Coordinates of C-alpha atoms in Angstrom, one line a residue:
M1 CA 164.8 219.9 16.7
E2 CA 167.3 217.1 16.3
E3 CA 166.5 213.6 15.4
D4 CA 167.4 212.8 19.6
E5 CA 164.8 214.9 20.9
F6 CA 161.7 213.1 18.2
I7 CA 163.0 210.1 19.4
K8 CA 162.9 210.9 22.7
I9 CA 159.2 212.6 22.2
L10 CA 157.6 209.1 19.6
S11 CA 159.7 206.8 23.4
N12 CA 157.3 208.8 26.2
E13 CA 154.6 208.0 23.8
L14 CA 154.3 203.8 24.3
L15 CA 155.9 204.9 27.5
K16 CA 152.3 207.0 28.5
G17 CA 150.1 203.7 26.9
S18 CA 149.8 205.3 23.6
K19 CA 149.5 202.7 20.4
M20 CA 152.2 203.6 17.4
L21 CA 150.7 202.9 14.2
S22 CA 151.7 201.5 10.8
K23 CA 150.3 205.3 9.6
H24 CA 152.6 208.1 9.0
C25 CA 152.4 211.6 9.5
Q26 CA 151.8 213.6 5.9
K27 CA 153.4 216.9 7.9
C28 CA 156.8 215.3 9.0
G29 CA 156.7 211.9 8.4
Y30 CA 156.9 210.1 11.9
P31 CA 155.0 208.1 13.2
L32 CA 151.1 208.2 14.0
F33 CA 149.5 207.3 17.3
E34 CA 146.5 206.8 19.5
K35 CA 145.6 207.2 22.9
N36 CA 141.7 206.6 24.0
G37 CA 140.6 206.6 19.9
K38 CA 142.8 209.3 19.4
I39 CA 145.1 209.3 16.3
Y40 CA 147.3 212.1 17.0
C41 CA 150.9 212.9 15.4
P42 CA 153.2 213.5 19.2
V43 CA 156.4 215.3 17.3
C44 CA 153.8 217.9 14.9
E45 CA 151.6 218.2 18.2
R46 CA 155.2 219.2 20.5
I47 CA 156.3 221.3 17.9
K48 CA 153.5 223.3 17.7
E49 CA 153.3 223.4 21.9
E50 CA 155.8 225.2 20.9
E51 CA 155.2 227.6 18.6
I52 CA 152.7 228.8 21.0
K53 CA 155.1 228.9 24.2
T54 CA 157.4 231.6 21.5
K55 CA 154.2 233.2 20.8
D56 CA 153.1 233.6 24.8
K57 CA 156.9 235.0 25.5
E58 CA 156.6 237.0 23.0
K59 CA 153.8 238.5 23.8
E60 CA 154.7 238.5 27.4
L61 CA 158.1 240.3 26.7
T62 CA 156.6 242.9 24.2
T63 CA 154.0 243.7 26.7
Q64 CA 156.5 244.2 30.2
K65 CA 158.5 246.6 27.4
D66 CA 155.3 248.4 26.3
K67 CA 155.1 249.3 30.3
E68 CA 158.6 249.8 30.5
D69 CA 157.7 252.2 27.7
K70 CA 155.0 253.5 29.6
K71 CA 156.7 254.6 32.4
V72 CA 159.1 256.0 30.3
E73 CA 157.1 258.4 28.7
V74 CA 154.8 259.3 32.7
N75 CA 158.7 260.0 34.1
I76 CA 160.0 261.9 31.3
E77 CA 156.0 263.8 31.8
E78 CA 157.2 264.7 35.2
I79 CA 160.2 266.2 34.6
I80 CA 158.8 268.9 31.8
K81 CA 157.0 269.4 34.9
E82 CA 159.3 270.3 37.3
K83 CA 161.7 271.4 34.8
I84 CA 158.2 273.8 34.3
N85 CA 157.6 274.6 37.2
Y86 CA 160.9 275.8 37.9
L87 CA 161.9 278.2 35.0
G88 CA 158.9 280.4 35.8
E89 CA 160.2 280.3 39.5
K90 CA 163.1 281.8 37.7
L91 CA 161.1 283.8 35.2
K92 CA 159.2 285.7 38.4
N93 CA 162.2 286.9 39.9
E94 CA 164.9 287.1 36.6
N95 CA 164.8 291.1 35.2
E96 CA 166.5 290.9 32.5
I97 CA 165.2 291.3 29.5
N98 CA 167.6 288.7 27.4
R99 CA 167.4 286.3 30.3
I100 CA 163.2 286.4 30.4
K101 CA 163.4 285.9 26.2
E102 CA 164.9 283.0 27.0
I103 CA 163.4 281.5 29.8
A104 CA 160.0 282.3 28.1
E105 CA 161.9 280.6 24.8
T106 CA 162.3 277.2 26.6
L107 CA 159.2 277.5 28.6
Y108 CA 157.4 277.8 25.8
I109 CA 159.1 274.8 23.7
L110 CA 158.5 272.8 26.9
I111 CA 154.8 273.4 26.9
K112 CA 154.4 272.0 23.7
I113 CA 156.1 268.8 24.5
L114 CA 153.9 268.3 26.9
K115 CA 150.9 268.8 25.5
K116 CA 152.3 266.6 22.2
I117 CA 153.5 263.7 25.3
K118 CA 150.0 263.8 26.6

């Protein structure tokens, strides 16, 4: 925050009816205020509020990313299942030994991946 922003915070407190005290905050050095018997530092409280908002936003983004990751996992699982079914049909109609071997190896790999995903 810049100096102008701190001054605005302090001015707003005066406009809200808070009383500026001659004591200063030990953390930031700005004057303390009193309202309804509560002594507080509006600058430090604003900084705390912004930190909380930032943490909440980060948490929301993480939650959103987790949901997106889960969607990707589900889509991958569905794709693998579709490929297994497709290869199963191909295997049923295949007569060439080398081709049967290729399909069987691919099926084996896909099934292993599917088990790891679950």
